[in-house]
Short mmCIF file of C-alpha atoms (C1' of nucleotides) in Angstrom, two decimals:
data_model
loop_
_atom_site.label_atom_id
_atom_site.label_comp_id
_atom_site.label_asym_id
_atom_site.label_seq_id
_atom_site.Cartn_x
_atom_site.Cartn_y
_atom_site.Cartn_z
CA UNK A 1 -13.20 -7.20 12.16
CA UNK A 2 -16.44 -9.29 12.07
CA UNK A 3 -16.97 -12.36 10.34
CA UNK A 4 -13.81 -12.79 8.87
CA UNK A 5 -12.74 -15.50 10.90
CA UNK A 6 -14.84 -17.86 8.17
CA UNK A 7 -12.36 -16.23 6.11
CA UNK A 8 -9.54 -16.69 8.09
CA UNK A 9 -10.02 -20.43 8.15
CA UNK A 10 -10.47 -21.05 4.55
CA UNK A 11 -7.32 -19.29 3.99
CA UNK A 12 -5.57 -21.78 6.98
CA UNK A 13 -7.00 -24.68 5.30
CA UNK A 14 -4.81 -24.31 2.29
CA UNK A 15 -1.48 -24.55 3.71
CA UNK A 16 0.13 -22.56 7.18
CA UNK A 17 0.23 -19.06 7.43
CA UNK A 18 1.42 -16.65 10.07
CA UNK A 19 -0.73 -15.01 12.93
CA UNK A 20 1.18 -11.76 11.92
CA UNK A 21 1.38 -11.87 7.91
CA UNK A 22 -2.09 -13.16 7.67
CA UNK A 23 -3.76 -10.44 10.23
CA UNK A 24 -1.71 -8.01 8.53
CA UNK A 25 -3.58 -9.39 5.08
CA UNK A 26 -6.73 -9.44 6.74
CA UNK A 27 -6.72 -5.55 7.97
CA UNK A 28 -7.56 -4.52 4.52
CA UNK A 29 -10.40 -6.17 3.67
CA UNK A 30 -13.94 -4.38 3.73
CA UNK A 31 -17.40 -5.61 4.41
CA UNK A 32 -19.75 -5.49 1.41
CA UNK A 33 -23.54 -5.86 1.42
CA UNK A 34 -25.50 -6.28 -1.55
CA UNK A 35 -28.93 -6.23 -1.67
CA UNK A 36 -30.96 -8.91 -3.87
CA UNK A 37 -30.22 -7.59 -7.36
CA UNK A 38 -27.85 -5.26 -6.32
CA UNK A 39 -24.53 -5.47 -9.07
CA UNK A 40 -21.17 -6.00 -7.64
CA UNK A 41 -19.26 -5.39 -10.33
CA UNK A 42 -20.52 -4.06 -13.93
CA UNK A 43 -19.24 -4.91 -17.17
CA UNK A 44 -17.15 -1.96 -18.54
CA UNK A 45 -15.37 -1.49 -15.04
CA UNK A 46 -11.93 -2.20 -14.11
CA UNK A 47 -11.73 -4.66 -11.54
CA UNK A 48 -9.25 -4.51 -8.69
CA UNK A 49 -10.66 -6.40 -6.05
CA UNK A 50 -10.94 -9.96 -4.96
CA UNK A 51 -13.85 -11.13 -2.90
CA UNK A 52 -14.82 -13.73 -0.42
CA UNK A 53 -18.40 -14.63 -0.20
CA UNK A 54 -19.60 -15.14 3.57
CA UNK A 55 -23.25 -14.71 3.07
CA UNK A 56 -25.48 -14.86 0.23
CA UNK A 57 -25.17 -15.80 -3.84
CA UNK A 58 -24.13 -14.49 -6.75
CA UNK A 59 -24.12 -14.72 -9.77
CA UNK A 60 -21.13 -14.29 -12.73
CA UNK A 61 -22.45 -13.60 -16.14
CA UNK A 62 -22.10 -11.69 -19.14
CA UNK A 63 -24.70 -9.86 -21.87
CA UNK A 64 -24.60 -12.06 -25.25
CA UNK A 65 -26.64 -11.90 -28.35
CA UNK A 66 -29.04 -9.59 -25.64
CA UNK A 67 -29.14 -12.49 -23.41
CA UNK A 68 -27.74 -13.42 -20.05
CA UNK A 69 -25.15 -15.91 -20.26
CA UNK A 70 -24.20 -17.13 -16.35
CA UNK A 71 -20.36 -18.54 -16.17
CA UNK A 72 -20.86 -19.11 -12.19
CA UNK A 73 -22.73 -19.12 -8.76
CA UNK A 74 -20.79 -18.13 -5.90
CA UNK A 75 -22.08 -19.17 -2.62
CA UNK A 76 -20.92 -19.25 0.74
CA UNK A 77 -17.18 -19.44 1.96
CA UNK A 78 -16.21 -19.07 -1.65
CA UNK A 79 -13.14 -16.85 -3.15
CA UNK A 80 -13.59 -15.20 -6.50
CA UNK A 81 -13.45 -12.07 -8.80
CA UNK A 82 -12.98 -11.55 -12.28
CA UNK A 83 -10.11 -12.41 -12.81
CA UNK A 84 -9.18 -11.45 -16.61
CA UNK A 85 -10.28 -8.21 -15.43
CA UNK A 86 -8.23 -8.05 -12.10
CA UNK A 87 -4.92 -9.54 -14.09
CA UNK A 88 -4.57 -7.25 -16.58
CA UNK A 89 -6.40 -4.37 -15.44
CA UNK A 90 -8.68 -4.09 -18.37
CA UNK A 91 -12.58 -3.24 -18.58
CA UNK A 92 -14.31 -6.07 -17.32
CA UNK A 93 -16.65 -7.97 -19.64
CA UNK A 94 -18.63 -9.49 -16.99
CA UNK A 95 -20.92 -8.63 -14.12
CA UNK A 96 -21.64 -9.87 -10.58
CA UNK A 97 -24.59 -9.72 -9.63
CA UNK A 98 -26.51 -10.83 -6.10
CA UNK A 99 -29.09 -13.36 -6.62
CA UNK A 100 -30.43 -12.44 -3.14
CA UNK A 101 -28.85 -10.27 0.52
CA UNK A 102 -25.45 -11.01 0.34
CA UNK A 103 -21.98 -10.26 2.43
CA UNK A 104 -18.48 -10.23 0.78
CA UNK A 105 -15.37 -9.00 1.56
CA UNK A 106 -13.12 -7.40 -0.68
CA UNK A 107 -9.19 -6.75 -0.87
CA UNK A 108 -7.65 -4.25 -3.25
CA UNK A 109 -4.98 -5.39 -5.70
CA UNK A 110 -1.89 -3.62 -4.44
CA UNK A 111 -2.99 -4.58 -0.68
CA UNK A 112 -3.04 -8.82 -1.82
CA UNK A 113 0.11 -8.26 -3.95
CA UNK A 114 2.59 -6.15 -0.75
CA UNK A 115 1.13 -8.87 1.51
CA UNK A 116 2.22 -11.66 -1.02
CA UNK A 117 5.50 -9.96 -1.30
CA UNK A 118 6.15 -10.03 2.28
CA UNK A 119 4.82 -13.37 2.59
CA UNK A 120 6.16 -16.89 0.84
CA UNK A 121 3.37 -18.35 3.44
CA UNK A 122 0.76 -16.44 1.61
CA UNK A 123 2.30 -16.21 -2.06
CA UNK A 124 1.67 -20.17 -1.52
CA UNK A 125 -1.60 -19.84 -0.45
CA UNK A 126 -2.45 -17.73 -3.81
CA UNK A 127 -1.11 -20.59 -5.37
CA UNK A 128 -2.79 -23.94 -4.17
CA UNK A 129 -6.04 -21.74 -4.31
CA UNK A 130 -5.53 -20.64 -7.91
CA UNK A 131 -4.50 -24.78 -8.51
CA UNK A 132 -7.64 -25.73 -6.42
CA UNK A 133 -9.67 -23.43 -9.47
CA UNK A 134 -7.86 -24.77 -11.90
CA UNK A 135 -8.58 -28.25 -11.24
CA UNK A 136 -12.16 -27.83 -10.75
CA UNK A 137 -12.80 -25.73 -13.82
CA UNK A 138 -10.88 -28.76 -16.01
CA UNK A 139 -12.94 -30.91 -14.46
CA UNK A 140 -15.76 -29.11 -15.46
CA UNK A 141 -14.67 -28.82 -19.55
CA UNK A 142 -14.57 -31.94 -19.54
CA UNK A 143 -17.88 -33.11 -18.15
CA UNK A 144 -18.74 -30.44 -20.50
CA UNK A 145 -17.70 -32.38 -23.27
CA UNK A 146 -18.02 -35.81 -22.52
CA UNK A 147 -21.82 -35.93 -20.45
CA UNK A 148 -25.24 -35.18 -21.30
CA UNK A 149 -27.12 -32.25 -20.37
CA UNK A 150 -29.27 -34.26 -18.13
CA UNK A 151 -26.22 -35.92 -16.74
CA UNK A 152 -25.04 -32.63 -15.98
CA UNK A 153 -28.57 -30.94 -14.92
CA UNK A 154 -28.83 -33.99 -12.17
CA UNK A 155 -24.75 -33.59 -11.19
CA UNK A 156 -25.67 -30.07 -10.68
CA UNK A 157 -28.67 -30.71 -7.98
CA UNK A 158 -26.70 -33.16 -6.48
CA UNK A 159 -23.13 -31.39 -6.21
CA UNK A 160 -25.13 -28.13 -5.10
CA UNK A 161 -28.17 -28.67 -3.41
CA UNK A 162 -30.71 -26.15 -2.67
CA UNK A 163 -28.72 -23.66 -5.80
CA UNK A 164 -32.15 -24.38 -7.24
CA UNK A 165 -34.09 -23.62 -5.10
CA UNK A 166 -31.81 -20.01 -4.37
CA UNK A 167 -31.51 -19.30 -7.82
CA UNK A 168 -34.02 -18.80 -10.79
CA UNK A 169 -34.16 -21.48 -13.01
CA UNK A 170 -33.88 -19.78 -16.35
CA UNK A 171 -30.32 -18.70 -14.90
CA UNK A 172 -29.41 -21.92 -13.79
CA UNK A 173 -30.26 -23.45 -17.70
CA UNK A 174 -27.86 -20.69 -18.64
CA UNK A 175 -25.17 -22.04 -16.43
CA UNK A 176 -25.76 -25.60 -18.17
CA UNK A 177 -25.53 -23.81 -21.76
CA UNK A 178 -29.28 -24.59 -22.39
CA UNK A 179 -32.55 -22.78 -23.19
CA UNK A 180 -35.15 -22.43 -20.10
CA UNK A 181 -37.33 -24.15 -22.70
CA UNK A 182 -34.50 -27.22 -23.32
CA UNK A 183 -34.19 -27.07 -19.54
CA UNK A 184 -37.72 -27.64 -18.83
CA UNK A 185 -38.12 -30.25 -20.98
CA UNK A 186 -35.22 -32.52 -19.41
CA UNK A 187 -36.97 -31.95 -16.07
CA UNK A 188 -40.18 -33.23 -17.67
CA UNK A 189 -38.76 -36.12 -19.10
CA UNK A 190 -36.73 -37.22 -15.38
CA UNK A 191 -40.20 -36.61 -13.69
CA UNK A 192 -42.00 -39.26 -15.93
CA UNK A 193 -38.93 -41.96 -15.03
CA UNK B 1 21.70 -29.02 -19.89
CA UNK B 2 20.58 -29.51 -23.56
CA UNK B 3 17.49 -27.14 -24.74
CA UNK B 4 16.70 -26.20 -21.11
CA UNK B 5 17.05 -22.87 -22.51
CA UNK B 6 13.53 -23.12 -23.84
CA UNK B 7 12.38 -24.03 -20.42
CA UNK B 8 14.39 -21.20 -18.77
CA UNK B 9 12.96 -18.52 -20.75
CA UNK B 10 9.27 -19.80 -20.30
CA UNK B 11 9.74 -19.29 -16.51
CA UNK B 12 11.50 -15.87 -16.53
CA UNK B 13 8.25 -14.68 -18.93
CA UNK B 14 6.53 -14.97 -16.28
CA UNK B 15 8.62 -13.40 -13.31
CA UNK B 16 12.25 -12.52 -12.06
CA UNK B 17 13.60 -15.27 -10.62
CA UNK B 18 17.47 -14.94 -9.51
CA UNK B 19 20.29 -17.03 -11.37
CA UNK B 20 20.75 -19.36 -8.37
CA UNK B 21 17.53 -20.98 -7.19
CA UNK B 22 16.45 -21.30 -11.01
CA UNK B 23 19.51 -23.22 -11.76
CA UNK B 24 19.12 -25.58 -9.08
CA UNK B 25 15.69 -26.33 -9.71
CA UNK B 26 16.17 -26.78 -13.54
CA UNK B 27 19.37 -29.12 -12.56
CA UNK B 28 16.37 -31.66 -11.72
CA UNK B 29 15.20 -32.03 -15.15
CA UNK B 30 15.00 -35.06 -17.20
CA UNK B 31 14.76 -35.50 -20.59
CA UNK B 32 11.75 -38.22 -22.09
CA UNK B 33 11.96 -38.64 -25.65
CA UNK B 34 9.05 -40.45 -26.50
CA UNK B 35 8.02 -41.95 -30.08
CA UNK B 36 5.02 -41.61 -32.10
CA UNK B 37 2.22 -43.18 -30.47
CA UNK B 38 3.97 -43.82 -27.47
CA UNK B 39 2.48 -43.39 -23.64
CA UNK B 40 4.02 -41.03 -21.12
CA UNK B 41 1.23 -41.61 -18.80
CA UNK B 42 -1.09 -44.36 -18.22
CA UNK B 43 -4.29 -44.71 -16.58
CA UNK B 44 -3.80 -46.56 -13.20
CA UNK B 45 -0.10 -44.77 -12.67
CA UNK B 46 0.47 -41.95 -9.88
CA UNK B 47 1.90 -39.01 -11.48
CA UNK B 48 4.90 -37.64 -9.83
CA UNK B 49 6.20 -35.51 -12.57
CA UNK B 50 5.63 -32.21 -13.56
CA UNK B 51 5.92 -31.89 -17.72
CA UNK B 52 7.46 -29.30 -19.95
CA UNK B 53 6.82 -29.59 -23.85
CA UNK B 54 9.99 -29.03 -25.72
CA UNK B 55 8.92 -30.64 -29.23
CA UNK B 56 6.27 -32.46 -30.39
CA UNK B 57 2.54 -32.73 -29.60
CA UNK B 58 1.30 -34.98 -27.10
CA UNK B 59 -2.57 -35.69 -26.34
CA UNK B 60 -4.39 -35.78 -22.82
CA UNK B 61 -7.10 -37.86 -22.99
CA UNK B 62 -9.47 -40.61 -20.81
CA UNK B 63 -11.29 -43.85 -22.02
CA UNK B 64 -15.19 -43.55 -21.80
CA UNK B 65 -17.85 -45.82 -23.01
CA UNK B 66 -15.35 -47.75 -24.95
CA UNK B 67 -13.73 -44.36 -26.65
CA UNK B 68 -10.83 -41.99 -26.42
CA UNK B 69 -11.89 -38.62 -25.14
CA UNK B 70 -9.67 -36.00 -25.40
CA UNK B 71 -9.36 -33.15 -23.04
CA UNK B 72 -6.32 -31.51 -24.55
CA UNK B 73 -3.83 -31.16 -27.02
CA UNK B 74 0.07 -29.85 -25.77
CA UNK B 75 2.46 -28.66 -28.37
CA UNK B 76 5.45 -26.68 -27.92
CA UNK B 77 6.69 -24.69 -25.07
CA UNK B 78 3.79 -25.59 -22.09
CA UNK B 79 3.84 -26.87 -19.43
CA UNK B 80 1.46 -30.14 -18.42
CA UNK B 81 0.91 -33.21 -15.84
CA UNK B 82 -2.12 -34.81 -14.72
CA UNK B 83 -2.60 -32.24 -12.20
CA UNK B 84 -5.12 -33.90 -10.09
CA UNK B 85 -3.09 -37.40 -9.61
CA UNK B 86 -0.28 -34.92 -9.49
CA UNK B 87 -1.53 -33.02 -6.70
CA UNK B 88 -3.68 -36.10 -4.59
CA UNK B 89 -0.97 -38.47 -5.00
CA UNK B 90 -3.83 -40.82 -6.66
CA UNK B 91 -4.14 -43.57 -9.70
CA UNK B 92 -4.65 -41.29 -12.77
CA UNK B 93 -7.68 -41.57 -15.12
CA UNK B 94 -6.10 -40.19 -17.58
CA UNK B 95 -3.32 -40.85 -20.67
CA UNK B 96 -0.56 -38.60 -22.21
CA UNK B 97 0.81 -39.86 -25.35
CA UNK B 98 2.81 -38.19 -28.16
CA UNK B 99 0.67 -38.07 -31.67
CA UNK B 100 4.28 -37.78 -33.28
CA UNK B 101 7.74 -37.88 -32.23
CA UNK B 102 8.37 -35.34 -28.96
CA UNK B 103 11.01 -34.05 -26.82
CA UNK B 104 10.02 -33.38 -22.94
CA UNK B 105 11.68 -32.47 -20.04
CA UNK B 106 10.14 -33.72 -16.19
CA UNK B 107 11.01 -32.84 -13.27
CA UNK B 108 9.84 -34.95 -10.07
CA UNK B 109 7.08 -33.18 -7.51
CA UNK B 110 9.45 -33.34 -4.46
CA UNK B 111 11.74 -31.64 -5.90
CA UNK B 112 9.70 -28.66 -6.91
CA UNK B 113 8.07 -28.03 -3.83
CA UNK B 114 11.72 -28.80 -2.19
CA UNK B 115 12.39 -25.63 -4.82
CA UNK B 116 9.28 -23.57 -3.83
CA UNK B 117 10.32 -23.82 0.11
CA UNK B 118 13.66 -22.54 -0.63
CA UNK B 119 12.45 -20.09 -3.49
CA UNK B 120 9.50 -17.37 -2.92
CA UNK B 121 10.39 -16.68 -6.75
CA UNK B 122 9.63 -19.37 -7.69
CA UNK B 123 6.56 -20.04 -5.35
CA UNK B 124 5.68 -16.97 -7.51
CA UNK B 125 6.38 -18.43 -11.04
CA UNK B 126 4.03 -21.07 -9.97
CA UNK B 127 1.23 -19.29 -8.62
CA UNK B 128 1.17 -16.84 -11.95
CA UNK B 129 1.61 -20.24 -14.20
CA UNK B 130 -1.10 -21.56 -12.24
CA UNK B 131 -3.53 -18.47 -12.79
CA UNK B 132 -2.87 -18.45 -16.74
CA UNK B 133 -4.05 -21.85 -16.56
CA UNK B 134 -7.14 -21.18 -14.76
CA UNK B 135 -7.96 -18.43 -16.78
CA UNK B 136 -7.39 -20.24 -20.22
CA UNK B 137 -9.68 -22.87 -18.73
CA UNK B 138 -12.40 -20.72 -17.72
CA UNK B 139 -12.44 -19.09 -21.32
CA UNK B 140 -12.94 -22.84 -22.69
CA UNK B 141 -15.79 -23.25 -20.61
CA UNK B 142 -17.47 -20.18 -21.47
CA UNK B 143 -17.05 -20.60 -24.83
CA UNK B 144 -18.66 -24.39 -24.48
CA UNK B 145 -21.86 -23.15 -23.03
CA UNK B 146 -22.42 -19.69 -25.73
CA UNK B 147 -20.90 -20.43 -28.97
CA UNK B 148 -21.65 -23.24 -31.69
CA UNK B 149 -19.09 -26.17 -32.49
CA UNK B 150 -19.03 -24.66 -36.12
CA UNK B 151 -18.06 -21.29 -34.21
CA UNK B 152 -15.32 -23.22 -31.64
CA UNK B 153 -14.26 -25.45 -34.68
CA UNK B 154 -13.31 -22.02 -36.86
CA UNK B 155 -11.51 -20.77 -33.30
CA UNK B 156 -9.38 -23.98 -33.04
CA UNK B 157 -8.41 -23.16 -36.66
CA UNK B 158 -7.77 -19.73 -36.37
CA UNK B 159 -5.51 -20.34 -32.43
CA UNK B 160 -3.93 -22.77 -33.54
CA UNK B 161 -2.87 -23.04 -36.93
CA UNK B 162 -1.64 -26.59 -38.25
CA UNK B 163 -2.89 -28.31 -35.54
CA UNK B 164 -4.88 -30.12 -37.66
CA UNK B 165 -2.26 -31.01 -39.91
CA UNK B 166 -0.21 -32.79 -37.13
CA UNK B 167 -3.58 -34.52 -35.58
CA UNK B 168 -5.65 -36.99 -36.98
CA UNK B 169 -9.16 -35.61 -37.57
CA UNK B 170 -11.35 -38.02 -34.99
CA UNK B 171 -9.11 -36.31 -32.09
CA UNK B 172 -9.81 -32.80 -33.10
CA UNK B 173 -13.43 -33.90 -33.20
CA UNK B 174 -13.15 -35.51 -29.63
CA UNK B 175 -11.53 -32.14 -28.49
CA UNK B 176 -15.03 -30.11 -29.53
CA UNK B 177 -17.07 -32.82 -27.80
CA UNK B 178 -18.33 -34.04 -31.22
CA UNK B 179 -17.89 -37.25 -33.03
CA UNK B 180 -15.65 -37.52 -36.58
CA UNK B 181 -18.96 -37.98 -38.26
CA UNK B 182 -20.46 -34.29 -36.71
CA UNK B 183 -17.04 -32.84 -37.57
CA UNK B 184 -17.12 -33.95 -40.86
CA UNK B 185 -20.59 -32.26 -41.75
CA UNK B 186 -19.50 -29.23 -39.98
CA UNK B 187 -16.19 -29.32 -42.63
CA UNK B 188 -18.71 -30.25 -45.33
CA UNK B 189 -21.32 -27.18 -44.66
CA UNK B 190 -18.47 -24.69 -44.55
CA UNK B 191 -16.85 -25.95 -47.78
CA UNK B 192 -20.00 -24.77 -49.14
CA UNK B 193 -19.49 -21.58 -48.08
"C1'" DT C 1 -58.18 -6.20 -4.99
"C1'" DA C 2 -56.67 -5.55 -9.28
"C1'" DA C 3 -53.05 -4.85 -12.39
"C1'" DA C 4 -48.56 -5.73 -13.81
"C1'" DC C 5 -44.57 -8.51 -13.78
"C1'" DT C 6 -41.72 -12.45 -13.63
"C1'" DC C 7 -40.96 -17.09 -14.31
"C1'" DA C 8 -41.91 -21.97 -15.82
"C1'" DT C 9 -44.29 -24.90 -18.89
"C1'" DT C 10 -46.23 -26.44 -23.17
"C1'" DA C 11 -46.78 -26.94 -28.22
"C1'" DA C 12 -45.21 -26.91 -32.96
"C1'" DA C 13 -41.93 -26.49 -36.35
"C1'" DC C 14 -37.22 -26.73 -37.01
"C1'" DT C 15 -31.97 -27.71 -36.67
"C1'" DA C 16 -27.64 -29.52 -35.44
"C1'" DG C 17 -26.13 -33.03 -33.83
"C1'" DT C 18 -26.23 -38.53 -33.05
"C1'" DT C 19 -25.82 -43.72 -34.45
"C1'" DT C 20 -25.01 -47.28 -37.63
"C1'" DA C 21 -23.31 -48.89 -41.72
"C1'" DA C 22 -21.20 -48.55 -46.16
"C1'" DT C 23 -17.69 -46.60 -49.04
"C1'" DA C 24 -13.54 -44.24 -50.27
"C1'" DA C 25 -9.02 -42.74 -49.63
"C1'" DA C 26 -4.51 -42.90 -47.58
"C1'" DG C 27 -0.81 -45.01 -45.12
"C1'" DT C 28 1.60 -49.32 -43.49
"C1'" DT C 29 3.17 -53.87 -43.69
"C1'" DT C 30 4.41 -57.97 -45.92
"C1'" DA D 1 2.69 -54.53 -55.76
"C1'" DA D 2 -0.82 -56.53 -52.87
"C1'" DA D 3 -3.05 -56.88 -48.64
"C1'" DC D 4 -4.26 -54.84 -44.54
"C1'" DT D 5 -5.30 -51.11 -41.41
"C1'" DT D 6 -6.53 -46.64 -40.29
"C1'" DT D 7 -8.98 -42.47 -41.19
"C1'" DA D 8 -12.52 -39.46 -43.43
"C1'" DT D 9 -16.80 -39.00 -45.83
"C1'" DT D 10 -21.49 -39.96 -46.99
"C1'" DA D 11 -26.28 -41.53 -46.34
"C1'" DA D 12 -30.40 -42.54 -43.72
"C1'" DA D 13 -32.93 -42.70 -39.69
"C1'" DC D 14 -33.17 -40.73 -35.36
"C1'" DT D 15 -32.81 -37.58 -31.08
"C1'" DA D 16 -32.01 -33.83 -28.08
"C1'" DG D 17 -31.90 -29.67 -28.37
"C1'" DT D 18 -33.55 -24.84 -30.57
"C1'" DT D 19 -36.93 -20.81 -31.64
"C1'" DT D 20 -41.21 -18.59 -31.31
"C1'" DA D 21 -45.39 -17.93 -29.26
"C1'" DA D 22 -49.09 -18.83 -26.07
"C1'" DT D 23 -50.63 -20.08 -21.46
"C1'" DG D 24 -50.54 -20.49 -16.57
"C1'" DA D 25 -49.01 -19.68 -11.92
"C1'" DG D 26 -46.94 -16.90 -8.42
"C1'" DT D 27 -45.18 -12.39 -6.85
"C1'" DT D 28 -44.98 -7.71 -6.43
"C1'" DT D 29 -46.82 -3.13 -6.97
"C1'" DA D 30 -50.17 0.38 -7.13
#
DNA sequence: TAAACTCATTAAACTAGTTTAATAAAGTTT
DNA sequence: AAACTTTATTAAACTAGTTTAATGAGTTTA
């Protein structure tokens, strides 16, 4: 059963769970590794797992006007998916892709769903997680709205040290809806200050 | 029980939930019938209600550098809060006040977790709500960072039709992170057209 | 070791927004 | 109806980004 006691924890620091519901939850995920580079999910596929990132980075994106455009960075002790995809069981329009060696485990669809139907404890769980990434993606429209790129650049190496130095930077101007070329410029101008 | 109907219905689209434990937990309910211009919330308050939108159109917005920024417009038939004073028990930063005359019903935090413990259906209800939130959110942010504010103007248009009719102009600007002046020449260039 | 890539920076011309201020139009109040 | 207030447009000067293309610096591959 390896690392998942990282997991195991992040679930217990949402709310209580059962020894017995949440082992039983537990006994179907599978260890993942991805090599740098390596795609976790493509776009075109229909995606029906849900992840937890123990080791590694990477990256959620999609192909636009022949460009990458990066939504995300997962990084350690992290939950996601695609989750349009995993809802309604559609073609994905997104990859994941690792930014360098990465572990995740993943749980199938119908394995999260008969565990959440045996389980309130864990049915709650799903839900103060899915609040938790609710909250934080408001939080980020509306820096996205209301703050300057450079606000936002600096935020960014301060909320997430070291993503910079992980990550290329062209992806991580992506992330902040800029060109590498805008990007480079705003570092430019905070080096003069 | 007035137009708790409305309510009702919004619930069960999302997943059975038996007779009993619904009725009880929409027997909490309270209607708010606020006037045009009026504040449900104010900065500084704890929010201890959770919100549905009968009628009406109510605004979600902070004060920033001297200006109103708005985050989000609600109109009929969603449901809305200040979810993080909501969930941290903390002073809002935030205001909700009707742009005309609205109808909403509120129900008070204890008792909808008092619901949830007795209820895995409705645990359910609000783990799914929660998850169409997140992923409405997460399709905002993505189109902030890869399409134009002519591009996410058009959208707001096209999703939701009359919108502008019931808002004034310099909110709907505020809303695509641009100021009445931008919005204006954005109007102006695809007059043109 | 050299060749080939990948990535970040720079420059130059351009564009879509900003700010400030003035004007016009519409809605409210007296 | 007149006066006042609020909202939308326009203009002019400015700014923070864009695009395209060239250069440089590290990495990886052969």
């Amino acid at each position: 059963m390896d690392s998942l006691q990282n997991l195991k924890n992040k679930v217990l620091s949402y709310t209580k769970v059962d020894e017995k519901p949440l082992d039983y939850w537990l006994s179907f995920y599978e260890k993942i590794e991805l090599k740098k580079g390596e795609a976790l999910v493509s776009a075109g596929q229909v995606v029906i797992h849900f992840y937890y990132l123990d080791v590694g980075c990477i990256y959620y994106y999609k192909m636009q006007d022949g460009g990458t455009k990066v939504l995300e960075f997962y990084t350690e002790d992290v939950f996601f998916t695609d989750l349009p995809s995993y809802v309604k069981g559609a073609p994905s329009k997104y990859f994941l892709r690792a930014t360098e060696d990465t572990i995740v485990y993943a749980i199938k669809k119908t394995y999260t769903e008969k565990s959440y139907d045996e389980s309130h404890q864990l049915e709650r769980f799903g839900r103060l997680s899915m609040q938790e990434a609710f909250i934080k993606s408001y939080s980020r429209v509306e820096r996205m709205n209301n703050r300057t790129n450079e606000e936002r650049y600096l935020r960014l190496l301060e909320k997430r040290p070291g993503l910079l130095q992980r990550v290329p930077q062209y992806l991580i101007a992506s992330y902040l809806g800029l060109t590498p070329v805008g990007l480079s410029k705003i570092r430019k101008r905070l080096m003069k200050v």
